[in-house]
Coordinates of C-alpha atoms and ligand atoms in Angstrom, one line a residue:
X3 CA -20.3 123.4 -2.8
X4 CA -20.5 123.5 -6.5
X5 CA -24.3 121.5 -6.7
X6 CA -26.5 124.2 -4.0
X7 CA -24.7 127.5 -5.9
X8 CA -25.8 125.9 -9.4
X9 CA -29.5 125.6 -7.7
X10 CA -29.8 128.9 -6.3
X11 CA -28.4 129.9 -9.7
X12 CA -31.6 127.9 -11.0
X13 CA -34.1 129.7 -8.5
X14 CA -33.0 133.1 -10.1
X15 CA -33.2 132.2 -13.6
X16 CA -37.1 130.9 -12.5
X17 CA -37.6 134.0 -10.8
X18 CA -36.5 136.0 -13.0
X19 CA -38.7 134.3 -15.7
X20 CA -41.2 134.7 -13.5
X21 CA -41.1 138.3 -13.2
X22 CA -40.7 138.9 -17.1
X23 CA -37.6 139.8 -16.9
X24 CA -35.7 137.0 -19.1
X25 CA -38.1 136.0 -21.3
X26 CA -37.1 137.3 -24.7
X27 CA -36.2 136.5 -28.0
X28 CA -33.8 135.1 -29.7
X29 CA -30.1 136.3 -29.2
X30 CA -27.9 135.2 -32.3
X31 CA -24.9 133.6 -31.1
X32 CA -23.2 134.0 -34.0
X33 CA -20.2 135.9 -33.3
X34 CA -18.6 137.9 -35.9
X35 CA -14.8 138.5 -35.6
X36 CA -14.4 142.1 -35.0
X37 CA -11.9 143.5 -37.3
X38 CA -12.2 147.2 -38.4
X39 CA -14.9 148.4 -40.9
X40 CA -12.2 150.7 -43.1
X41 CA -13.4 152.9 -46.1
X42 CA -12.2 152.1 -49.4
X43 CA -9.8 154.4 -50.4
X44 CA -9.8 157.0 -53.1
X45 CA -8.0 155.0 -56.2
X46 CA -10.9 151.5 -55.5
X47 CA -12.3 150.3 -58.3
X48 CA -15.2 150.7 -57.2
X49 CA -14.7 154.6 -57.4
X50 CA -13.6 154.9 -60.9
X51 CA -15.3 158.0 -62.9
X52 CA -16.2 157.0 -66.4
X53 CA -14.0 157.5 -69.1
X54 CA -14.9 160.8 -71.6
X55 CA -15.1 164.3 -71.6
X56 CA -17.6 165.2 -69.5
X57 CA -18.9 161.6 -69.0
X58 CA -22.3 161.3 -66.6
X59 CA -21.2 160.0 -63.2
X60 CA -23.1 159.0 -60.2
X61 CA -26.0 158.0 -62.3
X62 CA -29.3 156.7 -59.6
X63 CA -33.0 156.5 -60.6
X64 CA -35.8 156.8 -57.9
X65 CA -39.5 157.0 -58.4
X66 CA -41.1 160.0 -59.8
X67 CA -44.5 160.3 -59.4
X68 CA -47.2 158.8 -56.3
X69 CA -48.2 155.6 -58.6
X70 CA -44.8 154.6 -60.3
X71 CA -45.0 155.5 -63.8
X72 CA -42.7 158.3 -63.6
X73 CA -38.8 158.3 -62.8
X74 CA -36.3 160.6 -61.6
X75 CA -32.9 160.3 -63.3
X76 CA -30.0 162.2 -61.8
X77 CA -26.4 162.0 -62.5
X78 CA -23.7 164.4 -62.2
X79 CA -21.1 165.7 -64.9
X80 CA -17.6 167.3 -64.0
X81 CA -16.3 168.9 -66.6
X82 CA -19.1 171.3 -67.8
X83 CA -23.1 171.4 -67.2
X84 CA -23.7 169.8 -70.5
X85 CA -27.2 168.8 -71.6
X86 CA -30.0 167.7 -68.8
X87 CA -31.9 166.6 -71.3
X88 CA -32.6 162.4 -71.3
X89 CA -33.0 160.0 -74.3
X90 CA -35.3 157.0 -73.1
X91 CA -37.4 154.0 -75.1
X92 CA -39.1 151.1 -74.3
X93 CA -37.4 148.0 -75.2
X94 CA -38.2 147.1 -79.2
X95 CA -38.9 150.5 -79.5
X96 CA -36.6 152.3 -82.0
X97 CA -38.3 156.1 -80.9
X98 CA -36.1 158.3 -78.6
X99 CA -37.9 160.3 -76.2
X100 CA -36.5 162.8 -75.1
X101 CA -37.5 164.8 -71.2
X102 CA -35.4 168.2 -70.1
X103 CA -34.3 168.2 -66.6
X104 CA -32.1 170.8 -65.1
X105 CA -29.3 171.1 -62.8
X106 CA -27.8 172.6 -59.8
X107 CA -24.5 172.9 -58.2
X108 CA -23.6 173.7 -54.5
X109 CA -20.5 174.7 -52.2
X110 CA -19.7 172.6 -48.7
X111 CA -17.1 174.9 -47.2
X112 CA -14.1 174.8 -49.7
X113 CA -15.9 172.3 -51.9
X114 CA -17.2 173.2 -54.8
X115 CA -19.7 170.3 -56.6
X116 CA -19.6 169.0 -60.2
X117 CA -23.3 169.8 -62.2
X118 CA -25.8 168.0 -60.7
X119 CA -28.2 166.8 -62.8
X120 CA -32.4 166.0 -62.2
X121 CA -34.6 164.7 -64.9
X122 CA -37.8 163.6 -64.1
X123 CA -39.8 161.2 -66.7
X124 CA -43.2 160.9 -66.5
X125 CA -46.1 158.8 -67.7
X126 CA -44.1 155.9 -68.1
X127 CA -46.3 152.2 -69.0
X128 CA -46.5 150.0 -66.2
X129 CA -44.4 147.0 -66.2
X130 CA -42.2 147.7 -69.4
X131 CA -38.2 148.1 -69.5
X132 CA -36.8 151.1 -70.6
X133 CA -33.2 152.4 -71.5
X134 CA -32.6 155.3 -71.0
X135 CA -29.5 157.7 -72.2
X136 CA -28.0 160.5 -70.5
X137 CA -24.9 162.7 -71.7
X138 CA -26.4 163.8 -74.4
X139 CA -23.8 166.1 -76.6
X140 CA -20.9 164.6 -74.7
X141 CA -20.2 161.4 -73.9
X142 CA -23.1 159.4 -73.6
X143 CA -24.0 156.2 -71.3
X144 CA -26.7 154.1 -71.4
X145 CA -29.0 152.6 -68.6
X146 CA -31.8 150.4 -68.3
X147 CA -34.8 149.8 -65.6
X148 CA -38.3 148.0 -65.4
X149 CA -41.5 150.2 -64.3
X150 CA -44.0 148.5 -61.5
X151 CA -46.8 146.7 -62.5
X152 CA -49.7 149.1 -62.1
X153 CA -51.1 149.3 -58.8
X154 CA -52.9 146.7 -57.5
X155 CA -53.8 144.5 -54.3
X156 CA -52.6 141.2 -55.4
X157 CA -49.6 142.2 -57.4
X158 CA -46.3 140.3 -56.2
X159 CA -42.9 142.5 -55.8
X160 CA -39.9 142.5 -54.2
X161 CA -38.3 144.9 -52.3
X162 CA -34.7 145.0 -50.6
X163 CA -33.8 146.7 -47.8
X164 CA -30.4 148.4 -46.9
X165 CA -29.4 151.4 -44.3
X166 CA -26.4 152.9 -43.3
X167 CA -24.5 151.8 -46.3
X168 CA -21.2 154.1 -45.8
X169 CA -18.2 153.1 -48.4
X170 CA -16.0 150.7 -46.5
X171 CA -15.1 147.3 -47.4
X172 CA -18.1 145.6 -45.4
X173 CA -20.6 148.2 -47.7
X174 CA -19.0 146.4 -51.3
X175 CA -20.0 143.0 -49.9
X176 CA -23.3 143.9 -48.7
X177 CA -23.8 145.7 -51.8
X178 CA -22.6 142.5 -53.7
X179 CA -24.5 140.2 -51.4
X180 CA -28.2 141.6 -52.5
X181 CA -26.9 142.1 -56.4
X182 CA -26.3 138.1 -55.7
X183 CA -29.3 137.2 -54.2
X184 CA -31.0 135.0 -55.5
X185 CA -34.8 136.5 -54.4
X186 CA -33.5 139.7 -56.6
X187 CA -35.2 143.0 -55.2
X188 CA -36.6 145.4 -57.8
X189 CA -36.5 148.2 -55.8
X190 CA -34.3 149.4 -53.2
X191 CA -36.3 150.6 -49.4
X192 CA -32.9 152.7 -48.4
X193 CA -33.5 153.6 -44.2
X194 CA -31.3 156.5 -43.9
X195 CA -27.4 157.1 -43.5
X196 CA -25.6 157.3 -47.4
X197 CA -22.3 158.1 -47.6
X198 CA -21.1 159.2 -44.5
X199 CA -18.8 162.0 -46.0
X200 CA -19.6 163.6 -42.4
X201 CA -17.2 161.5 -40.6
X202 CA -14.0 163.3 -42.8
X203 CA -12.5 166.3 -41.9
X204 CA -14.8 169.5 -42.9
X205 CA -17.5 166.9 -44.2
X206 CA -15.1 166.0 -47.4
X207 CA -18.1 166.3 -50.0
X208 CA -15.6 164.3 -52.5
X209 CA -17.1 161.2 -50.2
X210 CA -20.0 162.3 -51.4
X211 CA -19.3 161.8 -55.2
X212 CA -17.4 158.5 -54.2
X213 CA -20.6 156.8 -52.8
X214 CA -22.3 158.1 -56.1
X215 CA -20.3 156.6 -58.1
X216 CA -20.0 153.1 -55.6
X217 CA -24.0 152.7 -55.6
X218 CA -24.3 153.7 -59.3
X219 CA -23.7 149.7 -60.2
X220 CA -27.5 149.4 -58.3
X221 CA -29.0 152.5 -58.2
X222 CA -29.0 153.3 -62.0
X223 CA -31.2 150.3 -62.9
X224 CA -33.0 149.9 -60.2
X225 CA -34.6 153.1 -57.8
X226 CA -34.0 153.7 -54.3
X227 CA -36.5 154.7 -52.1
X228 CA -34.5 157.2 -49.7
X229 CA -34.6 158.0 -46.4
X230 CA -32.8 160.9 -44.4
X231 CA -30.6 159.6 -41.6
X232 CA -28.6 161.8 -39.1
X233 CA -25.2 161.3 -41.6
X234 CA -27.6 163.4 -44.3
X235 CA -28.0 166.7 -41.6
X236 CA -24.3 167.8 -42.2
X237 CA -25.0 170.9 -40.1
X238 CA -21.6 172.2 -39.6
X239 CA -21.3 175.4 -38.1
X240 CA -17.6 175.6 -37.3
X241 CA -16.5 175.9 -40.8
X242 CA -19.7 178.3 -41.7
X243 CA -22.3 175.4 -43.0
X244 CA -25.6 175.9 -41.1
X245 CA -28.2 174.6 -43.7
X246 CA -29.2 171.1 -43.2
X247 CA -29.2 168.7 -45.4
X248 CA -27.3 170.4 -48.1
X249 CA -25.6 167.5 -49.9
X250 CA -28.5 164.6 -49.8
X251 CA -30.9 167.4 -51.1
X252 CA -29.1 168.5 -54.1
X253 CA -27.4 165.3 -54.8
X254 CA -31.0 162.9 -54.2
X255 CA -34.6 164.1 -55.2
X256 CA -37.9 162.5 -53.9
X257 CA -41.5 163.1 -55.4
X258 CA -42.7 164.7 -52.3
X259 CA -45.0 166.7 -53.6
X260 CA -47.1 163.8 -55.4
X261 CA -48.2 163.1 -51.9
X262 CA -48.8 166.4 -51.1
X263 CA -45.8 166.8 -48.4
X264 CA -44.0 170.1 -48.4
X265 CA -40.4 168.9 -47.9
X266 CA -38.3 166.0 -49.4
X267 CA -37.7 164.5 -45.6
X268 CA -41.0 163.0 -45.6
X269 CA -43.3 161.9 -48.2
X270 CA -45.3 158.3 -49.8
X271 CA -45.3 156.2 -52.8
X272 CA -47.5 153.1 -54.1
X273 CA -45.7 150.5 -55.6
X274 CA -47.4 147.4 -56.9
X275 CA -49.2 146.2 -53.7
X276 CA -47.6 148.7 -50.9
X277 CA -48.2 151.8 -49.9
X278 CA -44.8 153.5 -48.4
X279 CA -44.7 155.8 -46.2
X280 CA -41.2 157.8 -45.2
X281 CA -41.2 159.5 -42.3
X282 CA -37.9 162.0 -41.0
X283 CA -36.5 161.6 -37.7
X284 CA -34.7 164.8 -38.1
X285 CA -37.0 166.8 -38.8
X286 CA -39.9 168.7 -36.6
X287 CA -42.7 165.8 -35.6
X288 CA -44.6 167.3 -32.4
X289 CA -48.2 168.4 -32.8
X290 CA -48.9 171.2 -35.1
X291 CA -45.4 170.7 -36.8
X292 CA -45.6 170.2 -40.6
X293 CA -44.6 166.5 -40.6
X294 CA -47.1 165.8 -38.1
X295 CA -49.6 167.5 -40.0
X296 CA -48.9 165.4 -43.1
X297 CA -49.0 162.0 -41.5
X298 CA -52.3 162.4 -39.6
X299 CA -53.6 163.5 -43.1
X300 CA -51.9 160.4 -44.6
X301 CA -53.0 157.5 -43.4
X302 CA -56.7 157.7 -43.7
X303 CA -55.7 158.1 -46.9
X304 CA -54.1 154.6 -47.8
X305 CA -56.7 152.3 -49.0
X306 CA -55.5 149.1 -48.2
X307 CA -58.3 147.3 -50.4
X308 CA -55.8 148.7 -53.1
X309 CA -52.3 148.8 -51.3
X310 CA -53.2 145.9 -48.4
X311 CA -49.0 146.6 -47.7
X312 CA -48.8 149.6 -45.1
X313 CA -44.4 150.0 -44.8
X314 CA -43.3 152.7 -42.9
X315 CA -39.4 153.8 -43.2
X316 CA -37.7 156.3 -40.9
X317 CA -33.9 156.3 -39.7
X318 CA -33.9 156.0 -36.2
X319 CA -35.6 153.1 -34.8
X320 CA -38.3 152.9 -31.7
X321 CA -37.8 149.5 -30.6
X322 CA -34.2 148.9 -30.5
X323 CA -32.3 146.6 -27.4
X324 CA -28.7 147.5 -28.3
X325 CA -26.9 150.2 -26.2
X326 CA -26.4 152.2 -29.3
X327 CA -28.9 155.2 -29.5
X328 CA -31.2 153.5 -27.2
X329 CA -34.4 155.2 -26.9
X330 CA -33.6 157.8 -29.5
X331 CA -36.8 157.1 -31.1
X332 CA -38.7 157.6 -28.0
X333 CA -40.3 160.8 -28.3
X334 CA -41.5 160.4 -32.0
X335 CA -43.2 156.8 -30.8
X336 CA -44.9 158.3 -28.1
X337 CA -45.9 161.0 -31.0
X338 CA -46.9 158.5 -33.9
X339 CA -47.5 154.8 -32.3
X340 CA -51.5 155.1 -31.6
X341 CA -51.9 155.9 -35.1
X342 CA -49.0 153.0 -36.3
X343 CA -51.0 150.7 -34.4
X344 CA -55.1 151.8 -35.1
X345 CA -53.8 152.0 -38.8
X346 CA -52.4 148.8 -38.8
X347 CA -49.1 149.3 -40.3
X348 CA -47.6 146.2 -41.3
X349 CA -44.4 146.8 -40.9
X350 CA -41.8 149.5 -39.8
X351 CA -37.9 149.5 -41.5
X352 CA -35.5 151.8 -39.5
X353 CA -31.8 152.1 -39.5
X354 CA -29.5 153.9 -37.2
X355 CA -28.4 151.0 -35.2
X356 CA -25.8 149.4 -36.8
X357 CA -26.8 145.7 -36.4
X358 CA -30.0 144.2 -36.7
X359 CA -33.0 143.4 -34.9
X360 CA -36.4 142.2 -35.5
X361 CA -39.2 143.0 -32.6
X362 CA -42.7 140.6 -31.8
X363 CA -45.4 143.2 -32.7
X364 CA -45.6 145.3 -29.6
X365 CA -47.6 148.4 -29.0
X366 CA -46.7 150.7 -26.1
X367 CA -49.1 152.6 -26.4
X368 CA -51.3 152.8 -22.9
X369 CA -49.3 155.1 -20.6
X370 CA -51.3 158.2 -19.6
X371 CA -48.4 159.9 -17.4
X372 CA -50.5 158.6 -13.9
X373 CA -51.4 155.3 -14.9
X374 CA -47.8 153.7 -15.0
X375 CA -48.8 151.5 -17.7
X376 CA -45.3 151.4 -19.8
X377 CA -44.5 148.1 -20.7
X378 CA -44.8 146.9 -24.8
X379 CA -47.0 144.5 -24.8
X380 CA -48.1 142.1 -27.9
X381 CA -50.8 143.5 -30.1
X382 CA -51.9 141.8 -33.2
X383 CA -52.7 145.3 -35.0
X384 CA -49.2 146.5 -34.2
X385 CA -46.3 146.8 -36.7
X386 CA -43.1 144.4 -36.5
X387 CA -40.1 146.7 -36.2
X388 CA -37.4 145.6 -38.0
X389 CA -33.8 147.5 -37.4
X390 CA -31.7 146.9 -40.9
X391 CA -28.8 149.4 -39.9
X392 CA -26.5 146.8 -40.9
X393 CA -24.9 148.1 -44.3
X394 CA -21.5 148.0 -43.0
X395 CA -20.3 151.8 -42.9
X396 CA -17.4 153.2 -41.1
X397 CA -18.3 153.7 -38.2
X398 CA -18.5 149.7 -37.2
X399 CA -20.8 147.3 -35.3
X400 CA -23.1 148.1 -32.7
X401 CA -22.5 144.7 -30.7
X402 CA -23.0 146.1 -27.1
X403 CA -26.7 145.0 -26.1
X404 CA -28.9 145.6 -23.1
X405 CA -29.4 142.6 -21.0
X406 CA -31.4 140.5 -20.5
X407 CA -32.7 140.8 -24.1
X408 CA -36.9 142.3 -23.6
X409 CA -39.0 140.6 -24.1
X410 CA -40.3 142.8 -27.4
X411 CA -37.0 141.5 -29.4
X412 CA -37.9 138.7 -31.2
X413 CA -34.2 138.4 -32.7
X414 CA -31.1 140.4 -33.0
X415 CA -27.3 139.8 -34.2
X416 CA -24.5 141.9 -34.3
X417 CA -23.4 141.4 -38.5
X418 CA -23.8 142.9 -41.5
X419 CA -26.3 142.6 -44.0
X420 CA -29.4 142.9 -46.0
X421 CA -32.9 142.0 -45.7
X422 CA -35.6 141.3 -48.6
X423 CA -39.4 141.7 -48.3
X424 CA -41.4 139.7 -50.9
X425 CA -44.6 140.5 -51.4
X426 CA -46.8 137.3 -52.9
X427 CA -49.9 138.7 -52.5
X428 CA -52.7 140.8 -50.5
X429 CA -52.3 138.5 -47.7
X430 CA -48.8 137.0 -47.6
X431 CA -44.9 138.2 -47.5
X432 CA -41.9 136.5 -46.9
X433 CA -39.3 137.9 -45.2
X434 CA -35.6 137.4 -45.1
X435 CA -32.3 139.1 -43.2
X436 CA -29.3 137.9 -45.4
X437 CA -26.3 138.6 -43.2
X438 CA -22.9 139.0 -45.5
X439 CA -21.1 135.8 -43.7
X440 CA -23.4 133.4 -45.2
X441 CA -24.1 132.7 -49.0
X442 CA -26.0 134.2 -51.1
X443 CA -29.3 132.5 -50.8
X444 CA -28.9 131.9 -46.7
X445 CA -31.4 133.4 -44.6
X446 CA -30.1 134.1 -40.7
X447 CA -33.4 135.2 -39.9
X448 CA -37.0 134.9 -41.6
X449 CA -40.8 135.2 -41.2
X450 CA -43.7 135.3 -43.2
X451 CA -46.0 138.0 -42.9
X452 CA -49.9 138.0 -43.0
X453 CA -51.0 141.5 -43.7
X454 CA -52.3 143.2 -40.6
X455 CA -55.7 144.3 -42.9
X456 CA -56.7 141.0 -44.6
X457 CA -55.2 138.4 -42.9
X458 CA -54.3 139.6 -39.1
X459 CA -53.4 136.7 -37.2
X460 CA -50.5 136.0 -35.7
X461 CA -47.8 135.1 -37.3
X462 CA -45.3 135.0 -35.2
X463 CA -45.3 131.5 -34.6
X464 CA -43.8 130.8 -37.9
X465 CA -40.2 132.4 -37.3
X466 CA -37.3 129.9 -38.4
X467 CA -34.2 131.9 -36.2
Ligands
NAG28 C1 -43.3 141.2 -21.5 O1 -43.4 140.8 -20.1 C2 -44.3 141.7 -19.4 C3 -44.1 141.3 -17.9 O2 -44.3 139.9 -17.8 C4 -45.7 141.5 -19.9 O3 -46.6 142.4 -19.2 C5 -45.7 141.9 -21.4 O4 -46.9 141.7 -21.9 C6 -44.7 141.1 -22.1 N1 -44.6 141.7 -23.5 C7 -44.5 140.9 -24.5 C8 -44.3 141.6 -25.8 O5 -44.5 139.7 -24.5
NAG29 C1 -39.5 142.8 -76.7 O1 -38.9 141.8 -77.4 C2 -38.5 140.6 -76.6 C3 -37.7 139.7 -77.5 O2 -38.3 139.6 -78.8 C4 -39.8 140.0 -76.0 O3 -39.5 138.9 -75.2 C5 -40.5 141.1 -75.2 O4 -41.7 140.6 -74.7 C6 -40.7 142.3 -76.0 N1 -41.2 143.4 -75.1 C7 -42.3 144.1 -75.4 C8 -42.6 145.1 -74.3 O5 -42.9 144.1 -76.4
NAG30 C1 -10.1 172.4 -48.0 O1 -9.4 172.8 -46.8 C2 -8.6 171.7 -46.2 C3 -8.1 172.2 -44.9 O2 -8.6 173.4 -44.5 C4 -7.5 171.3 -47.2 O3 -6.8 170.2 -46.6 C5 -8.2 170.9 -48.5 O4 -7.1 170.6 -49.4 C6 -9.0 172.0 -49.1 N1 -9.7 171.5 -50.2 C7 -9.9 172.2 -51.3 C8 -10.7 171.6 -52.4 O5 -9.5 173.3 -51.4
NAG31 C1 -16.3 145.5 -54.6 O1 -17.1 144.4 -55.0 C2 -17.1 144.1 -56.4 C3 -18.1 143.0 -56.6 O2 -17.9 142.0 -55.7 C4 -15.7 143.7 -56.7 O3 -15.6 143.5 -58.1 C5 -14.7 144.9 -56.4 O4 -13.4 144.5 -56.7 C6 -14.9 145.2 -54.9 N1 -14.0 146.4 -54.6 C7 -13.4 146.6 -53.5 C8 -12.6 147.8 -53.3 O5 -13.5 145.8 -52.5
NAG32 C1 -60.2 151.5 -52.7 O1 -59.6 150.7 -53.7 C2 -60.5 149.8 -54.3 C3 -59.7 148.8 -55.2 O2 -58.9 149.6 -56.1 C4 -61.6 150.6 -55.1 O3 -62.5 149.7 -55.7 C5 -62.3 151.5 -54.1 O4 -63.1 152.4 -54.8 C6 -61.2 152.3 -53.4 N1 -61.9 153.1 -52.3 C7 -61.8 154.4 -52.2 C8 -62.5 154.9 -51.0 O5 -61.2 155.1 -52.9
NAG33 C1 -53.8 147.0 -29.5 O1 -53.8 148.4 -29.9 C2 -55.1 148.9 -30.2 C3 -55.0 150.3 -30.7 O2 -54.2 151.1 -29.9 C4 -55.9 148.9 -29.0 O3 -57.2 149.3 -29.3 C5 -56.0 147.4 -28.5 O4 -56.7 147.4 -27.2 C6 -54.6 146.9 -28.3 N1 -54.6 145.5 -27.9 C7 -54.0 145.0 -26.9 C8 -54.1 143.5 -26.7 O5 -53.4 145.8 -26.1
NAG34 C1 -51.0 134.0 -51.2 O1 -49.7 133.5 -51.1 C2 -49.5 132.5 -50.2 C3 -48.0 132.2 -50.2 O2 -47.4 132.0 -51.4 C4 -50.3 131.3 -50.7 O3 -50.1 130.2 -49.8 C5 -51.7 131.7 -50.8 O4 -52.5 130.6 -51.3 C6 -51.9 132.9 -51.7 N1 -53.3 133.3 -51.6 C7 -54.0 133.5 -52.7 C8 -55.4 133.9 -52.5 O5 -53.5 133.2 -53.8
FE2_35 FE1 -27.6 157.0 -38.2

């Protein structure tokens, strides 16, 4: 009885191959025991304001200007506005410099924000630490970061990747796990989703100032690149709040107006080797919209003879297999993916998903509402998507995933983590997802990258799962 059920059961797994219906990637089968993703509460280390009157909290450094020579330093004091004004010099240098910033301050319902603090300094060398001081007539704390190397097509760098951080438990290892790793990113590509105050009663903007001062071990010597995710909307009408994004925009700064975008929620920088692009899923994208306008100006802009690295980052991802905001990218794919694929992105970070999930490069991009031509299909000029919503916030794991895994996911696991994109030069990257189970230096998933402008060929034969 057993032996013709166990052939039949045979036939459909070859016809179902047959069809294409079975013949994806890799599912991990790594199974993570499920226990609760809880935030850390209130008294955690981890949230501890300085000591001293007025003492600069929830200090984070991002890039300032298009090239990477300029730096915005923000921070935030409590007691008083104090002095926006920051000390910085070069290491060996014994001259102060000094740039004035300014600072604003904000309600959220019955929360009132401390003095929030933007500095931006400019004309910065290339490659060359600097300290900088902020506090100034108070009490002062002193920071440190390294500048890029000057622009350039064969300039190595290394870049980590994080999204949907949140402040739980899981969030402190994942943190700790890239601080540890060994391949050491110098600059953070951040996909969306911060603090996730949103998920407290009336938004509790004190969750905001808890992540500030949780990411300030990272974020104050080394910049993150942001991204806006749905957690930064905070578009709360039942307790009066209808402006969007009203903590992330006060609290984080971008130099969106270096690339000649007219809102922070979507904007580029170079750094080293790559050109980045970040692009909001939360904010207007059709034809004729402003964001739309922006990127169809932007690309023909990126000369990839100097930036061969095209990296796109939005929050919500277009090629995603979990059950979990499935096909919430749809519409801005079917918006943005001709010009993803004729530009020859190399790659495309998103978050939102909380798990991750690496895709073949696919383009979709042939369906003319008659023809019924809707299927991804492999294209060399396409981007790999990579879904890095795996920070470890509150809201858990996305471990639910459609089945049988399509044939477009090239891997996917349900686990927290971090990835790492190391750029060695014009033609190759190396790639790794560091999941927070494994050591330090362990790599669940990995692939090198040939850049899709001098060096596309396929390199998807060359994944170690
Ligand atoms: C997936 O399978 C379908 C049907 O067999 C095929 O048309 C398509 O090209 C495949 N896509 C990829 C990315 O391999
Ligand atoms: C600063 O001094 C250190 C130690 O003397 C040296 O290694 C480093 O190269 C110097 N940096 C610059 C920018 O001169
Ligand atoms: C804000 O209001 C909530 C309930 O309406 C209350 O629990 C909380 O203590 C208030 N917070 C402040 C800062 O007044
Ligand atoms: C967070 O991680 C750091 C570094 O591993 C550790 O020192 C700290 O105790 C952790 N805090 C919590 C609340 O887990
Ligand atoms: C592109 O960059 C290269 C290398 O920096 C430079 O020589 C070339 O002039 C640039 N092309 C344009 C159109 O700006
Ligand atoms: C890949 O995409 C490009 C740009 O849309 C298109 O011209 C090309 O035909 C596609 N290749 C395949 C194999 O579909
Ligand atoms: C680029 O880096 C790869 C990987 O490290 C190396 O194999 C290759 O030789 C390098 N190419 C050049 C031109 O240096
Ligand atoms: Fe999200």
């Amino acid at each position: 009885m057993v032996f013709p059920l166990f052939c039949v059961v045979g036939l459909l797994v070859l016809l179902m191959n047959e069809v294409g219906l079975c013949n994806g990637g890799t599912t991990s089968g790594f199974v993570r025991p499920l226990e609760k993703t809880v935030d850390m509460p209130l008294h955690s280390d981890v949230f501890l304001a300085p000591p001293g009157y007025n003492a600069p909290q929830q200090v984070h450094i991002t890039q300032g200007d298009h090239v990477g020579k300029g730096v915005i330093v923000s921070w935030v004091t409590m007691d008083e506005p104090g002095s926006s004004t920051v000390l910085y010099w070069s290491e060996n240098s014994s001259y102060k410099n000094k740039a004035k910033g300014n600072f604003v301050t904000y309600k959220f319902y019955n929360y009132t924000s401390g003095y929030i603090h933007h500095c931006t300094i400019k004309k910065l060398k290339f490659n060359t630490k600097y300290y900088y001081e902020v506090g100034i007539e108070h009490t002062t704390r002193t920071f440190w970061f390294t500048t890029p190397p000057e622009v350039g097509p064969d300039v190595p760098y290394t870049f980590g990747l994080i999204g949907d951080l949140g402040q739980t438990y899981d969030s402190n290892k994942t943190l700790t796990h890239y601080e540890l790793n060994p391949a050491t990113g110098k600059t953070v590509l951040f996909v969306g989703d911060l603090s996730y105050a949103d998920n407290y009663p009336n938004h509790d903007n004190v969750r905001w100032d808890t992540w500030g001062r949780f990411v300030e071990r990272s974020v104050a010597y080394q910049p993150w690149i942001w991204t806006a995710g749905n957690h930064e909307i905070d578009f709360a009408p039942e307790i009066g709040e209808t402006k969007p994004f009203k903590p992330y925009t006060h609290r984080y700064r971008v130099p969106y107006k270096a690339s000649d975008s007219t809102a922070p929620f979507w904007y580029s920088i170079k750094r080293a080797s790559a050109y980045i692009i970040v692009l909001s899923s939360y904010s207007a994208y059709g034809k004729y919209t402003p964001q739309n306008q922006w990127f169809e100006a932007e690309l023909p802009k990126v000369n990839r003879s100097e930036t061969p690295w095209l990296i796109v980052l939005m929050h919500s991802p277009w090629y995603n297999s979990y059950d979990y905001h499935y096909m919430e990218g749809e519409t801005m794919r079917v918006m943005y993916e001709p010009w993803f694929v004729q530009y020859k992105v190399d790659v495309v970070f998103a978050g939102h998903v909380h798990a991750y999930e690496r895709s073949e490069r696919v383009s979709n991009v042939a369906y003319n509402i008659v023809n019924g031509i809707c299927i991804p299909v492999r294209n060399q000029s396409a981007p790999v998507y990579i879904t890095i919503g795996d920070g470890g916030n509150i809201e858990g794991l996305a471990t639910s995933m459609t089945e049988p895994q399509p044939n477009y996911s090239a891997f996917r696991e349900a686990s927290f983590g971090h990835a790492i994109f190391d750029i060695k030069n014009r033609t190759h990257a190396y790639y790794g997802w560091h999941r927070n189970h494994d050591g330090y230096a362990v790599e669940a998933d990995s692939l090198w990258f040939f850049n899709r402008y001098w060096h596309p060929v396929d390199d998807s034969t060359t994944t170690q799962g």
